[in-house]
């Protein structure tokens, strides 16, 4: 990623309150660069989040901010508490992002006060809460006209295209790494037909396009520091038309695993059925009956698809020279790919149990 060179220049454009006191890098995302800005507002401390949008990933920052503004302003209409909705800060020029001299695009959000962010569930309740938050997100946006949103990353969860991109990276083999990943490639090739299953269900009318978040990792939910209840869904860059089941699935791939997504010791990586059931409960409670049975029954496919697709993306990046996801060690993306494929294999073993868990929530059992 192109490194931001002038965050302090950028921040001056935004209509934040108070005098800037402090400014530090923040968070652990793999795509954008985040900073925490602290200001003094007549003796009160105020906080803001300043982010450099990764424009090699999000090529149209205006489109992305339009999506975010459309969704946040809609959610705010019925919000019980402003802390429940991410609030973008406008610039002095009346825009929601600013491009600095080096071409880096910046935007600012109000910091959600008294919130914490966690990288993994520390209890079943945490995971349940994050499911509730993303389920409510589905529920609250169920009537939002999805055609108002544009794709901030075209074909983001088009798994057949992700598969094709992997095949291209194998063919090009720019780093000479294909020889190291024969087992992973065999595993993926053997599941080629699975790639189109959700798109096929969409064509068959069983899986409608909805507003989807598309990055439902637990660290994209803020929790209240005191009550530990989910307060706000953040990281809205990938909000666009998509499927409910992939929102569910991305959270499962990340949170129902017994180890982080980049754990090098695969013996520590397992798929936890209890966590799967917990998240299902939270998510479908949050959806409040807004999903029909046909969609509920595709939740396991969503979980397997997101895990499989993410593994494909990590492997593609590994073969392409680690240009997309931030890496901090040699083989980082390969380790990530391996954890995802292990989880896919375990989901296949637990398939009937996964189906039985979701069936309990169907109206027609
Ligand atoms: P990335 O795309 O890099 O994951 P995020 O938008 O998720 O970026 O932000 C990174 C981290 O910054 C989050 O995990 C969270 O800890 C923190 N964060 C982001 N927005 C806010 C906010 N409005 N209030 C409080 N913390 C925030
Ligand atoms: C990226 O930015 P972050 O870390 O929330 C990625 C997701 C992946 C995830 C894997 C825009 O999300 O799709 O699932 O890494 N976001 C984008 O950790 O590609
Ligand atoms: Mg994030």
mmCIF file of C-alpha atoms and ligand atoms in Angstrom, residues 26-34 49 51 86 107 109-112 115 117 215 219-220 222 234-237 326, ligand 1:
data_model
loop_
_atom_site.group_PDB
_atom_site.id
_atom_site.type_symbol
_atom_site.label_atom_id
_atom_site.label_comp_id
_atom_site.label_asym_id
_atom_site.label_seq_id
_atom_site.Cartn_x
_atom_site.Cartn_y
_atom_site.Cartn_z
ATOM 1 C CA UNK A 26 -4.540 2.745 15.553
ATOM 2 C CA UNK A 27 -6.206 -0.634 14.901
ATOM 3 C CA UNK A 28 -5.045 -3.772 13.140
ATOM 4 C CA UNK A 29 -6.862 -3.799 9.786
ATOM 5 C CA UNK A 30 -5.252 -5.404 6.753
ATOM 6 C CA UNK A 31 -6.315 -2.793 4.190
ATOM 7 C CA UNK A 32 -6.699 0.808 5.375
ATOM 8 C CA UNK A 33 -4.386 2.805 7.665
ATOM 9 C CA UNK A 34 -6.146 4.126 10.742
ATOM 10 C CA UNK A 49 -10.775 8.252 13.712
ATOM 11 C CA UNK A 51 -8.309 6.843 7.883
ATOM 12 C CA UNK A 86 -20.915 5.348 12.402
ATOM 13 C CA UNK A 107 -11.845 10.445 5.715
ATOM 14 C CA UNK A 109 -15.332 9.429 11.700
ATOM 15 C CA UNK A 110 -16.491 10.446 15.126
ATOM 16 C CA UNK A 111 -14.941 8.012 17.635
ATOM 17 C CA UNK A 112 -17.624 5.876 19.274
ATOM 18 C CA UNK A 115 -16.307 1.487 23.078
ATOM 19 C CA UNK A 117 -12.775 -3.424 19.806
ATOM 20 C CA UNK A 215 -16.415 -7.759 6.238
ATOM 21 C CA UNK A 219 -13.208 -6.444 15.116
ATOM 22 C CA UNK A 220 -15.684 -4.614 12.912
ATOM 23 C CA UNK A 222 -17.563 -2.014 18.644
ATOM 24 C CA UNK A 234 -18.046 -0.208 11.678
ATOM 25 C CA UNK A 235 -15.758 -0.629 8.645
ATOM 26 C CA UNK A 236 -18.470 0.090 6.095
ATOM 27 C CA UNK A 237 -16.169 0.312 3.054
ATOM 28 C CA UNK A 326 -0.638 -6.555 4.779
HETATM 29 P P1 LIG B 1 -9.796 -1.597 8.581
HETATM 30 O O1 LIG B 1 -10.489 -1.573 7.241
HETATM 31 O O2 LIG B 1 -8.358 -1.309 8.474
HETATM 32 O O3 LIG B 1 -10.124 -2.848 9.340
HETATM 33 P P2 LIG B 1 -11.598 -0.174 10.424
HETATM 34 O O4 LIG B 1 -12.554 0.833 9.877
HETATM 35 O O5 LIG B 1 -12.169 -1.470 10.842
HETATM 36 O O6 LIG B 1 -10.395 -0.342 9.384
HETATM 37 O O7 LIG B 1 -10.849 0.519 11.678
HETATM 38 C C1 LIG B 1 -9.749 -0.086 12.336
HETATM 39 C C2 LIG B 1 -9.977 -0.095 13.821
HETATM 40 O O8 LIG B 1 -10.156 1.258 14.292
HETATM 41 C C3 LIG B 1 -11.244 -0.830 14.281
HETATM 42 O O9 LIG B 1 -11.039 -2.206 14.441
HETATM 43 C C4 LIG B 1 -11.548 -0.115 15.593
HETATM 44 O O10 LIG B 1 -10.739 -0.618 16.631
HETATM 45 C C5 LIG B 1 -11.125 1.311 15.326
HETATM 46 N N1 LIG B 1 -12.254 2.176 14.885
HETATM 47 C C6 LIG B 1 -12.640 2.428 13.618
HETATM 48 N N2 LIG B 1 -13.666 3.285 13.584
HETATM 49 C C7 LIG B 1 -13.938 3.610 14.871
HETATM 50 C C8 LIG B 1 -14.876 4.496 15.500
HETATM 51 N N3 LIG B 1 -15.731 5.246 14.794
HETATM 52 N N4 LIG B 1 -14.854 4.577 16.859
HETATM 53 C C9 LIG B 1 -13.984 3.856 17.594
HETATM 54 N N5 LIG B 1 -13.054 3.021 17.057
HETATM 55 C C10 LIG B 1 -13.029 2.896 15.720
#
